[in-house]
Each structure stands twice: as C-alpha cells, then as structure tokens.
Coordinates of C-alpha atoms in Angstrom, one line a residue:
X1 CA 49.8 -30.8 -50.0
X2 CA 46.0 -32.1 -49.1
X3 CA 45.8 -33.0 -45.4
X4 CA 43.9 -36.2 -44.1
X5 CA 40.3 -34.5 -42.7
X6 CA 40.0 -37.5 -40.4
X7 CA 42.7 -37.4 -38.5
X8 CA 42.2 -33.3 -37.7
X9 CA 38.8 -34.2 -36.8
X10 CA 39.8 -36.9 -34.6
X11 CA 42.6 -34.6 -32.8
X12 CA 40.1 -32.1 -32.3
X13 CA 37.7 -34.8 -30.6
X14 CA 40.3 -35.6 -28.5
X15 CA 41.0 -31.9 -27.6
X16 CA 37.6 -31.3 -26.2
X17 CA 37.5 -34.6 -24.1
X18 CA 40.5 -33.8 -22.3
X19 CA 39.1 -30.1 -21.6
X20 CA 35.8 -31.5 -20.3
X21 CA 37.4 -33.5 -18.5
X22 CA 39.9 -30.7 -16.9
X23 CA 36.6 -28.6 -16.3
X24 CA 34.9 -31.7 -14.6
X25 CA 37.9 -32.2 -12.4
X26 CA 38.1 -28.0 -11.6
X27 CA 34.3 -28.3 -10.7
X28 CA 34.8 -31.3 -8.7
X29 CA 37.2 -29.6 -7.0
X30 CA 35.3 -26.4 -6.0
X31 CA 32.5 -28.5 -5.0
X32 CA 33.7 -29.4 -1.6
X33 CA 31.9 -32.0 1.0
X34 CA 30.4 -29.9 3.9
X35 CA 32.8 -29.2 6.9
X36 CA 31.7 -32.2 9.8
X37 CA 30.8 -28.7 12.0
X38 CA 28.5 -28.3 9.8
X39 CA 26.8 -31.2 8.5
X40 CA 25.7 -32.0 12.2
X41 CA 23.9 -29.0 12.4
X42 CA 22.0 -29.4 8.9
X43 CA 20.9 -32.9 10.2
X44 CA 19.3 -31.8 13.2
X45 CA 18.2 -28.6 11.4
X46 CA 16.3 -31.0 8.5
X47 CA 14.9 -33.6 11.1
X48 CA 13.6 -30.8 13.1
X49 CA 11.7 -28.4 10.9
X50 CA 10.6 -31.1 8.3
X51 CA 12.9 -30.4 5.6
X52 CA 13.4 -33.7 3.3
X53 CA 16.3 -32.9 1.4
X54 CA 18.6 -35.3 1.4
X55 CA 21.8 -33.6 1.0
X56 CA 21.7 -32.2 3.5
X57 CA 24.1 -34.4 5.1
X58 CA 28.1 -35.2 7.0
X59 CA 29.6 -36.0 3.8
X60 CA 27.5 -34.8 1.2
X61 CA 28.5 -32.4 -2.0
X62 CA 27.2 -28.9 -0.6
X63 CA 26.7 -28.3 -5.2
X64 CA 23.5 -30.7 -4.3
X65 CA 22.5 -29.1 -1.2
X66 CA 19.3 -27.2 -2.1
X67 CA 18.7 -23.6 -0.3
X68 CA 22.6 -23.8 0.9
X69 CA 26.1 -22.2 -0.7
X70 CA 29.8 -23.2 1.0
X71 CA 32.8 -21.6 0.7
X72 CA 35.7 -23.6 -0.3
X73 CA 36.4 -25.8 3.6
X74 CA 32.6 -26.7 3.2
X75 CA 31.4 -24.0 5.6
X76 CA 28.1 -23.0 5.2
X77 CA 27.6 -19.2 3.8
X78 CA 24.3 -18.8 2.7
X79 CA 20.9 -20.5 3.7
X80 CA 17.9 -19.4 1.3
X81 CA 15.1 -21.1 2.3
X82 CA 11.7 -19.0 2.0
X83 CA 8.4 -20.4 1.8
X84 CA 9.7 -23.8 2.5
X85 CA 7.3 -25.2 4.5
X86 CA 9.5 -25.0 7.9
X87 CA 7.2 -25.8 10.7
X88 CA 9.7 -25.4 14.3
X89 CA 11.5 -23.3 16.5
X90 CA 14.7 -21.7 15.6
X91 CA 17.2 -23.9 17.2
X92 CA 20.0 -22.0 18.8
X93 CA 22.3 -25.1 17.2
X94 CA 22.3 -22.4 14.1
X95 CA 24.6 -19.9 15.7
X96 CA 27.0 -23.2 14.5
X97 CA 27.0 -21.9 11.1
X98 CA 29.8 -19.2 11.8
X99 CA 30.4 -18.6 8.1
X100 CA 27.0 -17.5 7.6
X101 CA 26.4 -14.0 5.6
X102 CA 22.8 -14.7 4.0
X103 CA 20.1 -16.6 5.7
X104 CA 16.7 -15.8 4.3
X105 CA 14.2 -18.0 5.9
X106 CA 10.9 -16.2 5.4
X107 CA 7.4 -17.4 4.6
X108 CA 7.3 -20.1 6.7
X109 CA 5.8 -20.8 9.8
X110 CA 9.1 -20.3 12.3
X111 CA 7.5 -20.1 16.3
X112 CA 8.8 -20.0 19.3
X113 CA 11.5 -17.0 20.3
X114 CA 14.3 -15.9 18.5
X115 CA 17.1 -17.6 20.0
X116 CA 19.9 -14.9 22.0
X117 CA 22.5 -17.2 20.0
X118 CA 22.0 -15.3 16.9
X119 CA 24.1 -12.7 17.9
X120 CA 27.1 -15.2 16.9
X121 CA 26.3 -15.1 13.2
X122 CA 28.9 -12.0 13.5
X123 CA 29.5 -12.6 9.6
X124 CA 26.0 -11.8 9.0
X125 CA 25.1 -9.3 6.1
X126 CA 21.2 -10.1 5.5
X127 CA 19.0 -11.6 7.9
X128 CA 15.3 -12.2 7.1
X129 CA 12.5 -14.0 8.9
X130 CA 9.5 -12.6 8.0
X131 CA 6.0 -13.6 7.7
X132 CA 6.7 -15.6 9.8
X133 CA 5.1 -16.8 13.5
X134 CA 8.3 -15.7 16.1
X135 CA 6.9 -14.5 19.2
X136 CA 8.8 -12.8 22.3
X137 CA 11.2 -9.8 22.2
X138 CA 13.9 -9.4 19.6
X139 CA 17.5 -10.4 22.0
X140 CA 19.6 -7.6 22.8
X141 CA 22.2 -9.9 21.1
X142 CA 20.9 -8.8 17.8
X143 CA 23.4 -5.7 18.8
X144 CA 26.3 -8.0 18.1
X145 CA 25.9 -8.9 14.1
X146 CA 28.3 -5.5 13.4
X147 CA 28.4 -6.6 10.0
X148 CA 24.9 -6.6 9.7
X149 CA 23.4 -4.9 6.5
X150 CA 19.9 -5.9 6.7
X151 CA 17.2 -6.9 9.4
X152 CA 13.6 -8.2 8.5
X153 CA 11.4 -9.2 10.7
X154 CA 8.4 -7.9 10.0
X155 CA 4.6 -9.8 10.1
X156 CA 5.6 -11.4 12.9
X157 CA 4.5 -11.7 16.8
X158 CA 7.3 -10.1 18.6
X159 CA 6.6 -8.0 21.5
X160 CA 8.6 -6.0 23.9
X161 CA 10.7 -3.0 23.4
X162 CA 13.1 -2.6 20.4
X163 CA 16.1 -3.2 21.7
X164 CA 18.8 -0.1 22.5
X165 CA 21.5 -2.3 21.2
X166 CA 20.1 -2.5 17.6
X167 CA 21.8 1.2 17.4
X168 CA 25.1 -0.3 17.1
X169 CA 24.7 -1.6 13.7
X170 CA 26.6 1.2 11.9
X171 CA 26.4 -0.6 8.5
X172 CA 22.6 -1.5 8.8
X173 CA 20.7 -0.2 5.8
X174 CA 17.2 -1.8 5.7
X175 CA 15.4 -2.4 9.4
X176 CA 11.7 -3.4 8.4
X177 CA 9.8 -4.6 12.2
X178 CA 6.7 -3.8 10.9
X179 CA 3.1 -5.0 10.1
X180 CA -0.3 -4.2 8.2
X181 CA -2.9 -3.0 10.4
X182 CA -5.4 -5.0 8.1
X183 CA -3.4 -7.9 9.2
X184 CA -4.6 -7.1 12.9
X185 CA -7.8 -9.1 11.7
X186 CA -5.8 -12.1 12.8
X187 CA -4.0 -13.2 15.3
X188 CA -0.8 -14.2 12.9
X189 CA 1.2 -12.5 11.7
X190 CA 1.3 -8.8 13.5
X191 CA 4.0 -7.7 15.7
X192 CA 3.5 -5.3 19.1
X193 CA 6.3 -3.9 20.1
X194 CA 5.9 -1.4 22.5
X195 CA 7.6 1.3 24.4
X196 CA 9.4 4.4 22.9
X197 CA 11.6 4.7 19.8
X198 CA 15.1 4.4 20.8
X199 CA 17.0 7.5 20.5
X200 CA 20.2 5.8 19.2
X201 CA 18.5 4.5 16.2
X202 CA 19.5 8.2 14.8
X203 CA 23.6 6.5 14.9
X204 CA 22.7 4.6 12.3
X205 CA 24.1 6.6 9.6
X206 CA 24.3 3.8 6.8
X207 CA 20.5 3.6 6.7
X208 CA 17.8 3.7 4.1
X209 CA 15.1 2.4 5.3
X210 CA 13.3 2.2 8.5
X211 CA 9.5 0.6 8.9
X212 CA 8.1 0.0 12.0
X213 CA 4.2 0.2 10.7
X214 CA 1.2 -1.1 12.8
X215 CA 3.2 -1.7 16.5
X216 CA 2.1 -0.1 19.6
X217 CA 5.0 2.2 20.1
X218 CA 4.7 5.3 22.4
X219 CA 6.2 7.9 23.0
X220 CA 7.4 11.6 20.7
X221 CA 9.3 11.0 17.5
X222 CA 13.2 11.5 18.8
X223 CA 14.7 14.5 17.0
X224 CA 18.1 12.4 16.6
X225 CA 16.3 10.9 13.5
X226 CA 16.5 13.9 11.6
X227 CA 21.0 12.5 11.7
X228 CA 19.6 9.8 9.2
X229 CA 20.8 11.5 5.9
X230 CA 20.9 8.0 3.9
X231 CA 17.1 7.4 5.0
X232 CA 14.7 7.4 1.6
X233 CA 11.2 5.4 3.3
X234 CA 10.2 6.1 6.9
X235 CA 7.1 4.5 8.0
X236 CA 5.9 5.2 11.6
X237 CA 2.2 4.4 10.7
X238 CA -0.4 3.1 13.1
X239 CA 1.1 2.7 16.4
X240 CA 0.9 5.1 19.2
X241 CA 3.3 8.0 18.7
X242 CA 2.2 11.6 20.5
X243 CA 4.1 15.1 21.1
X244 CA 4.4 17.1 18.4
X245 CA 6.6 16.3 14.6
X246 CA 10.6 17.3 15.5
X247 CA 11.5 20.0 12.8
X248 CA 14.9 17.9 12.3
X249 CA 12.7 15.7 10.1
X250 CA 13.2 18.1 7.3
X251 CA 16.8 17.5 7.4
X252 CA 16.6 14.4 6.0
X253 CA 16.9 15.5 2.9
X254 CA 17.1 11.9 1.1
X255 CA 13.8 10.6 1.9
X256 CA 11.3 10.0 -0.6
X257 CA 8.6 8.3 1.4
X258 CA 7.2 9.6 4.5
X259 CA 4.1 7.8 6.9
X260 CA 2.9 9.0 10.3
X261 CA -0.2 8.3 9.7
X262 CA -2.7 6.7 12.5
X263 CA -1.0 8.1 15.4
X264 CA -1.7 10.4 18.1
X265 CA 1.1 13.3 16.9
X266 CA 0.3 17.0 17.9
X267 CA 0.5 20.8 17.2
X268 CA 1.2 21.9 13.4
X269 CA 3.2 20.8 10.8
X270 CA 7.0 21.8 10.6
X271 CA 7.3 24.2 7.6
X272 CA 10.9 22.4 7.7
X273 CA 9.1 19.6 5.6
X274 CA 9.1 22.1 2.8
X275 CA 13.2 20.7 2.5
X276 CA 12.4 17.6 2.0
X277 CA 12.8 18.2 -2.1
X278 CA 13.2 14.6 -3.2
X279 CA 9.7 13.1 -1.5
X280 CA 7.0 11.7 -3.5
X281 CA 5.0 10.2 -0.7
X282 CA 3.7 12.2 2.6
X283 CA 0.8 11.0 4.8
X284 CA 0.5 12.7 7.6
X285 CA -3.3 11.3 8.0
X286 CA -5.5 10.6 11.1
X287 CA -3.6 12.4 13.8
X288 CA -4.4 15.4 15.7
X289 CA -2.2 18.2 13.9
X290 CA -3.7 21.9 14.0
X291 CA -2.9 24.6 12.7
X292 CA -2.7 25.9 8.8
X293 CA -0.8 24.7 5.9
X294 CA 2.4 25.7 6.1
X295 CA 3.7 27.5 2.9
X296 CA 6.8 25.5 2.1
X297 CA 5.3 22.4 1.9
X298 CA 4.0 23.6 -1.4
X299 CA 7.7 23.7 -2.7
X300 CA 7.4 20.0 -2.7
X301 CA 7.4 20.0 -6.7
X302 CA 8.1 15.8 -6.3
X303 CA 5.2 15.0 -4.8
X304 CA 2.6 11.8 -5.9
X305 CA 1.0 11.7 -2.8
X306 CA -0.4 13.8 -0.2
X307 CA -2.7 13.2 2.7
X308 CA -3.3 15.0 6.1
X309 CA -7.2 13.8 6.1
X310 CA -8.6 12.0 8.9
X311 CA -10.1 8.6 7.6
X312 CA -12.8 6.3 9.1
X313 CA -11.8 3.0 9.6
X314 CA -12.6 -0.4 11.6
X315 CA -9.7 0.5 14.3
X316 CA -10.1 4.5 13.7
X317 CA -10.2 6.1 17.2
X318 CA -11.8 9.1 17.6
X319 CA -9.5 11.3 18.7
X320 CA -7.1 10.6 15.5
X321 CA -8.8 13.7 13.6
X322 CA -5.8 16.4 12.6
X323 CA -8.0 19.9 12.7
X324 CA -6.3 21.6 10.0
X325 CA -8.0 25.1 9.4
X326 CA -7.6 28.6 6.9
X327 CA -7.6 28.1 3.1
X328 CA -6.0 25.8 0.4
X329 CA -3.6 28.7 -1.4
X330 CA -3.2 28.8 -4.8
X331 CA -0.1 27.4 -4.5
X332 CA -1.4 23.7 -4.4
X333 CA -1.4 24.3 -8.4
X334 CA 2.4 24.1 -8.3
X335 CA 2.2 20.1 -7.4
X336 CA 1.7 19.2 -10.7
X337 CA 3.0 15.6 -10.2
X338 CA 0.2 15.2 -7.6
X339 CA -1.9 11.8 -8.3
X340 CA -3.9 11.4 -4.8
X341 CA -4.5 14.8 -2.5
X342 CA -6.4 14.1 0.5
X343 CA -7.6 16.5 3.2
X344 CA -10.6 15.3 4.5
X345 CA -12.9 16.1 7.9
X346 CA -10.6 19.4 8.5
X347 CA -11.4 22.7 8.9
X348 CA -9.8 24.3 6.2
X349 CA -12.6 27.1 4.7
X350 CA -12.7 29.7 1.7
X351 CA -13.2 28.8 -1.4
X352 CA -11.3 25.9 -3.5
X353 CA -9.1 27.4 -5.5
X354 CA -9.3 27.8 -9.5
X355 CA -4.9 26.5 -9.2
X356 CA -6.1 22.7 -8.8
X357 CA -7.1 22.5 -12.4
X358 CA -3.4 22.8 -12.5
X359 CA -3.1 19.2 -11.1
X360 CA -3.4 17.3 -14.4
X361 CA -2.3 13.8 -12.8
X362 CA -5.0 13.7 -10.0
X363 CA -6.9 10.6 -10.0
X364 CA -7.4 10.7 -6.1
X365 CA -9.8 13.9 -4.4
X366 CA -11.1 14.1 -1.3
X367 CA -11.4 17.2 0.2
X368 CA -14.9 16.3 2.4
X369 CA -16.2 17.4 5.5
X370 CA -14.3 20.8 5.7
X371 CA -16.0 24.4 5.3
X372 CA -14.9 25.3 1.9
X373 CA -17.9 27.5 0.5
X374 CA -18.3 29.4 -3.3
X375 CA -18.5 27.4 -6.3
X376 CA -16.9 24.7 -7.5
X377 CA -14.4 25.8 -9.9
X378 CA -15.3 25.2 -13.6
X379 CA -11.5 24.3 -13.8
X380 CA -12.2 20.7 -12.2
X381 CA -12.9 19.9 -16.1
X382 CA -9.0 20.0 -16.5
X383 CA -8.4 16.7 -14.0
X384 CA -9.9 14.3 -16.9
X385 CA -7.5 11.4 -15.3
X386 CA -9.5 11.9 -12.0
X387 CA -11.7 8.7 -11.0
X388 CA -12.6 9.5 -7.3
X389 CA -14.0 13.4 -6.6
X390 CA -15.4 13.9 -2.9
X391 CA -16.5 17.5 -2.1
X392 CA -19.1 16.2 0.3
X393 CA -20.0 17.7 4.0
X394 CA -19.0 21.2 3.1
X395 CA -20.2 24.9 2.3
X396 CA -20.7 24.5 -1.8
X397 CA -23.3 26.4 -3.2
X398 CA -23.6 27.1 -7.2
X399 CA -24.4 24.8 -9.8
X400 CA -22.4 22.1 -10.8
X401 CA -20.4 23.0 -13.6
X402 CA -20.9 22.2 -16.8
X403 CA -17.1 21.1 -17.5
X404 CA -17.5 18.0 -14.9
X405 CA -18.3 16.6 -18.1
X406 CA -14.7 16.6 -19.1
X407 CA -13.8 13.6 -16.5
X408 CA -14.5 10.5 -18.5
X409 CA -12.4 8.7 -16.0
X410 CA -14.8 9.5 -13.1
X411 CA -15.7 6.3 -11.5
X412 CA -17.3 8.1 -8.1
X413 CA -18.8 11.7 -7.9
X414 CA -19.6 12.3 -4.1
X415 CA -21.3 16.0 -3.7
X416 CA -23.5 15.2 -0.2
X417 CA -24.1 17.3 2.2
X418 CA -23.9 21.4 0.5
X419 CA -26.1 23.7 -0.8
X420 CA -25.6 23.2 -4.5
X421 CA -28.4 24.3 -6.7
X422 CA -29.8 24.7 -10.3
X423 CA -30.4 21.3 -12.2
X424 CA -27.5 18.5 -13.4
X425 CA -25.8 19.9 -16.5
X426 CA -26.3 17.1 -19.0
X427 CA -22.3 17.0 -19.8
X428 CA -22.9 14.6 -16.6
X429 CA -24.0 11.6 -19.3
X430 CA -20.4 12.4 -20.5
X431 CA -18.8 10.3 -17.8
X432 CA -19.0 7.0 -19.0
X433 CA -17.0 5.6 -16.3
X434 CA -19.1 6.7 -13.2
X435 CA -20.4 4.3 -10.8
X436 CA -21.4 6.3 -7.7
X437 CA -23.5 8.9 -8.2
X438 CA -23.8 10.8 -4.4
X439 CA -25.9 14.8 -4.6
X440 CA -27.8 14.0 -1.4
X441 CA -29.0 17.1 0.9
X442 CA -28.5 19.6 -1.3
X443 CA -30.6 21.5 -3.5
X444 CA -30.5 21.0 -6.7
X445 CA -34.0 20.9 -8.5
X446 CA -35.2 19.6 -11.9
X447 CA -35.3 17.1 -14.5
X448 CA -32.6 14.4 -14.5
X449 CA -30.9 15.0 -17.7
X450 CA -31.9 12.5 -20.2
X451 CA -28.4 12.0 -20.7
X452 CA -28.3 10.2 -17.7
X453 CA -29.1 6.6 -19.6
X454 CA -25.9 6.9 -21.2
X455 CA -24.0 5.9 -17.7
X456 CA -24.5 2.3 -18.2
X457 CA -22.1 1.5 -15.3
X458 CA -24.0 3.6 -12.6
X459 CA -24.5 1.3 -9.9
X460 CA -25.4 3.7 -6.8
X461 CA -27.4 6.8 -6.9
X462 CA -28.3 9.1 -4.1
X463 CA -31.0 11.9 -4.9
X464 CA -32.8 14.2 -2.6
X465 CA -37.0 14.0 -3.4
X466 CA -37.1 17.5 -5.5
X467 CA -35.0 16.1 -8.4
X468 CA -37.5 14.6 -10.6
X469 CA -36.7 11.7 -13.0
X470 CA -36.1 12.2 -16.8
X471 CA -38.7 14.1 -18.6
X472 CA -38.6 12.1 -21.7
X473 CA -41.4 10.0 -21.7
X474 CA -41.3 8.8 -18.2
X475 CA -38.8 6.0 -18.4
X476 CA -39.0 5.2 -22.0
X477 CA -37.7 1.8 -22.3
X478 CA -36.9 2.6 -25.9
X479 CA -34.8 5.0 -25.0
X480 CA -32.8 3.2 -22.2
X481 CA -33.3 -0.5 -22.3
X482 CA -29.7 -1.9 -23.6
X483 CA -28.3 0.7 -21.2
X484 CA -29.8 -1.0 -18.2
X485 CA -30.6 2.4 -17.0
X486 CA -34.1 1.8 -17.4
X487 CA -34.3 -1.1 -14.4
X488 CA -32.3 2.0 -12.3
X489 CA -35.0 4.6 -13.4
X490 CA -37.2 2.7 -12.4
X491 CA -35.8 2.2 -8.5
X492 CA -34.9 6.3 -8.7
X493 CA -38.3 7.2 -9.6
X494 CA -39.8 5.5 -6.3
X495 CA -39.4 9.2 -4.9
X496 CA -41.6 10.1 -8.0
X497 CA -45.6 8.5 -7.2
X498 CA -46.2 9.1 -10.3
X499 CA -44.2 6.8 -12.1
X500 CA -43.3 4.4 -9.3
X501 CA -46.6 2.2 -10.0
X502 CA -45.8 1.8 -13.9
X503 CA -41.8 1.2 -12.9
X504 CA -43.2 -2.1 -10.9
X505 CA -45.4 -3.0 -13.6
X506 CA -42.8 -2.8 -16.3
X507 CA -40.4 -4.4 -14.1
X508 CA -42.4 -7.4 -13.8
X509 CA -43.2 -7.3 -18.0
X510 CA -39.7 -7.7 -18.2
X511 CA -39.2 -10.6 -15.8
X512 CA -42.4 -12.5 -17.8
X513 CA -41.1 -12.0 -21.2
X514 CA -37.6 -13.2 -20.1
X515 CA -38.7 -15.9 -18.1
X516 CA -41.2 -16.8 -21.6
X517 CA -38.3 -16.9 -24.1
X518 CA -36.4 -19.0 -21.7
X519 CA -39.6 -21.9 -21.6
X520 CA -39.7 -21.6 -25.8
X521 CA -36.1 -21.7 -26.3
X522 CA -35.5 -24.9 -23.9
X523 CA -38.9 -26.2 -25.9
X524 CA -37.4 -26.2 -29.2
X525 CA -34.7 -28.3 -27.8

C-alpha cells in the first residue's frame, strides 16, 4: 500500500510546532521576573553607578538582565559586571541581594570604603573587586561570608591592618590583597596595608593561594603558615617583613611558587626549603639573608626559577642586599630544568663551577658582583638557549673561551669589571643575536676580531683603550657596510687616534652620498 507523502509531512510539521512551542512555554517558565526585593535594589544600583541597562528593573525578565543570573523566585545569584564602566561607591543597599554566590565587579572604578554590610552576602562563594579604586580598611565583617571560596581585592587602595577575622574562612582557597610595586608610580591602584601578618591565617586549611605583594606589612613571617598544606603560590614580595625565614615553610610541601623578595628577612636560608619538591619558582631576592647555600636546596630537581640576588631598582633600599658567601657547589648542575639563576652582588667566591654547563635550559645568568675568581668554564658553550650572561664585578681572570661562540641566542654579554686577558676569540662573531657588548676594566688586549662585523644587531659596546679596532684594513667599508658595523667601528675606534679622523670623514661621505641620491631620485620625479 503507497502512503500519501503529504499528509506525513504535514503531521510531522505539526509535531515540531507543538514541541517548540512546549520548549517556549518550559523557557518561559524558568525565566522568572525578578523578586520586588530585588528589583529595588538593581534600580538604585543602575541609577547610581551609571549602568544603562534597562532590565534591570521591578518586573523585568532576569533572561534579559545583562551581567545578572536568578534562581527560580527571581532572586538574584550572580552579578558579573567587570570592566563596566561603574563609576560610585559600593552602596551597602547590596547586602539586599541575599541569594548572592558570584559577584565579580572588577575593572572598574569602585571608591569610597567597602561597606561593613558585605558580611551579609553569607551565600557568597567568589567575591572580586579588583583593579579597582576602594580605599579604607577591609571590615572585620568580611569574617562572616563562611561560605566564602575566594577574595580579590587586589590593586586597590585599602589600608589598615588585615583583619584577624579573615581567619575564619575555612573554605577560602584564593586570598589575592596584593599590588605591583611598578604600580606605586601612581597613586591608583596600590593597596598599603600595614601591620603584622595574622597568625590565624595558618587555620585556613582549604587554601591555595595567598598574595599579598607590594603592601607595607611588618613584622616576622608567622610559623603557623607552614599548617597551609593546600598552599601552591605564596607571594610576600615588597613589603616590609624582617626576622628570620620560619623552617615550617618547608612543610608546605604543595607549593609551587615561592616570593619574599624585597623585604627586610634575616639570617640564612632554612635547608628545610630543600622539601619543598614540587616548586618551580623561588625568589628569595633583595633581602638581607647570610650565610652559605644550604645543600638541600639543590634537591629541588623542579625548579624554573631561582633568585637570592640583590637587584637595583627605583624603590631599592640599601639595606635589601642578602650577603650570601662560600662557593656555588657542583651540585647546581643537578637543576636541569633551571631557565633564570640569579645570584647577584653576594659574596659567594671560588671558582664557577664546570656542573652549570649542565643547565641546558638557562636563558637568564647573572651571577655579578660576587668574588668568584679562575676561568670561566669552557662549558658555558653548552647554555646555547642563554640570551642574558652577566659575570661582571668579580675575580675572573683567563681568556674568554673560545666555546662562547656556541650561544647564538646571546642577546647581552656583560664581562665588566675582572681581570680577563688575551684577545676576543673570533667564535664571538658567532653570536648573531648579541646586542650588548660589556668587557670594560679588564684586560684584554689586541685586535677586535674581524669577525666582529658579522654582529649586525650590536647596539652597545664597552671597551677599555688597549683593545685596538679590527686590523683588516682599518674599517674597510667593503668589508662591513650592509652590516652597519662599519658606522659602529667608526664610534669604537674614537679610542684609536689613528683612525678616528678618517671614521668622521667617511661618516660624513656617507651622509653626502645619501643625502645626493635622495635630491636625483625626487628629480626624476
């Protein structure tokens, strides 16, 4: 029996208009108009910070509500409004929106003082106002949000002590109060709280990560930290902190990033860090630790990133300079994973040892201003990923080693300030990527290598008066020009009388005949 195709298609039309219309009437349904507690508030809340949305009203569909979610009595649950363009003070009128567990309302430009009514959002999960312009203290009430998971507030203006209270949010995982110290260049944006860490912040069991960079805490590190197990980034950076590093540190055996850097901490390093087996990231820089490396810490097989140096900065005070002395074992070969080492303007002496050839990921070396003396191992050839190498403002003596040649990645060679001899090996026209060329105060003699005109990125070049420039025909422009080496030659060999004369002269040959094809090329026009 054939059966009419019309009349199947037509049932099946039918079929899908009466489930569209079932969906439409489900969606409708879970759609709800926001609760009149709460549309009241979202008026006010719109009218005050200069939000134009207009759904955002008694009545409306909370589906066309932009930045807003509602459960199904039209209760607000969460608020995602970052970078909107809010320009007002957080009205306490928010605490109204009981059913909160998300408000994200960072990136805008939020003033005034965090309102003590927050600590009513006791649904809250995740709470972020960052980057934002909120000045004051953070309220104690912030203690009260027990279901709290996450707290950002950081580039801000608060000020004040952290509050004790924050230590009873056992389910906090992420507290970020924290700043850039670049940032500090303006007036927006930079918290300063001040005072000592709170001890309790150690009961916070659940959490992962703590940042409280660039403040003006005082005060010792509290041992009770060392009870945050969960913790994987710690960042104490730039504020104030003395006494010396608790040894519970090293029981946090979960953390993978660790900065005290730019503080005031004292005495030596725990050997206890030597536990910490999972971290990648450990800058202990600009402090004023003493005493000697301590042996485990070369255990740490994980890490990317290591830096007890003492850096110069706009802000550096002068007493953040860690005095770290004796030698840099052999075992420093076992960090293989190593891609930035710093130790710089410490006292560590002897000689460097051959085992850093062993660091194949290095692209970051500064070991300046110590009192290492002997050679510089030929081994450096092995870091060919390397692209910064200071040695300067130490002991060195020898010649520079032919294998330097090997680091075709090296954008800056800083050697200042030893007592390195011979002449440059001309593997040194190997490194194609070098742009800072620093053998200052030493004394190495000679010839520049003609091999020097094949660095055609070379930018900055500092060379004490008894290196001479390349003996190849003075400057020859045939041999240079297309390498722009020629114009540098030319500026070196100022601490060469002889050839500084003809440098200006060819100098300005160059500028006529440039300046000559310009006038015929526009003529023929």
């Amino acid at each position: 029996m054939v059966v009419p195709l019309l009349p199947i298609a037509l049932s099946q039309l039918l079929l899908l208009l009466l489930l569209s219309s079932s969906h439409n009437a489900l969606h409708a349904a879970a759609a709800p108009t926001f609760h009149p507690s709460q549309g009241s508030v979202l008026s006010a809340l719109k009218s005050a910070c200069g939000l134009t949305y207009t759904a955002w009203a008694e009545g409306a569909d909370c589906a066309n509500a932009r930045g807003l979610t509602c459960d199904a009595s039209g209760m607000v649950q969460s608020m995602s409004l970052w970078n909107r363009g809010m320009e007002c003070v957080l009205p306490p009128y928010i605490s109204n929106l009981t059913a909160l567990t998300y408000l994200n309302l960072s990136s805008n430009t939020l003033i005034g003082h965090l309102p003590s009514s927050i600590g009513n959002l006791r649904k809250l999960k995740y709470l972020d106002l960052s980057v934002n312009r909120i000045t004051g203290s953070i309220p104690a009430e912030i203690g009260d949000l027990s279901s709290l998971l996450s707290f950002d507030m950081r580039y801000n203006q608060l000020s004040g002590l952290i509050p004790t209270t924050l230590g009873l949010l056992s389910n906090l995982t992420y507290l970020d109060l924290g700043s850039t110290r670049e940032s500090q260049s303006s007036s927006a944006m930079v918290n300063q709280l001040s005072g000592p860490l709170p001890p309790n912040l150690g009961t916070l069991r659940n959490l992962s990560f703590l940042g409280l960079s660039s403040n003006v805490l005082n005060g010792s590190i509290p041992a009770s930290l060392g009870s945050l197990a969960s913790l994987t980034y710690l960042d104490l950076s730039n504020n104030q902190l003395n006494g010396s590093i608790p040894a519970a540190i090293g029981r946090m055996r979960s953390l993978k990033v660790v900065d005290l850097s730019y503080n005031f901490l004292s005495g030596p390093i725990p050997s206890s860090f030597g536990l910490l087996s999972n971290v990648s990231f450990l800058k202990l820089a600009s402090n004023a630790l003493n005493g000697s490396l301590p042996p485990p810490l070369f255990n740490l097989t994980r890490l990317v990133h290591l830096d007890v140096g003492s850096v110069r900065k706009l802000y550096y005070d002068a007493s953040q300079k860690n005095q770290i002395q004796g030698p840099l074992p052999d075992t420093i070969g076992n960090l293989t994973a190593l891609t930035a080492f710093g130790m710089s303007n410490n006292l560590l002496s002897g000689a460097i040892p051959s085992s850093i050839g062993r660091l194949l990921s290095l692209v970051y070396l500064d070991l300046h201003n110590n009192m290492f003396n002997g050679s510089i191992p030929d081994t450096i050839g092995n870091l060919v990923k390397l692209k910064t190498l200071f040695l300067g403002g130490n002991e060195l003596s020898g010649s520079l080693p032919a294998s330097i040649g090997n680091l075709t990645n090296l954008q800056v060679l800083a050697l200042r300030s030893n007592d390195l001899g011979g002449s440059l090996p001309s593997s040194i026209g190997s490194l194609g990527s070098l742009e800072e060329l620093e053998l200052r105060n030493n004394s190495i003699q000679g010839p520049l290598p003609p091999t020097l005109g094949n660095l055609i990125t070379l930018y900055s070049m500092g060379m004490d008066k008894a290196v001479q420039c390349p003996n190849t025909d003075k400057c020859d422009v045939k041999q240079y020009l297309g390498s722009e080496f020629c114009d540098r030659c030319m500026k070196f060999c100022t601490i060469c009388p002889q050839y500084s004369n003809e440098g200006s002269q060819l100098q300005a040959f160059l500028l006529f005949t440039g300046t000559l094809v310009l006038t015929l090329f526009l003529m023929l026009l």
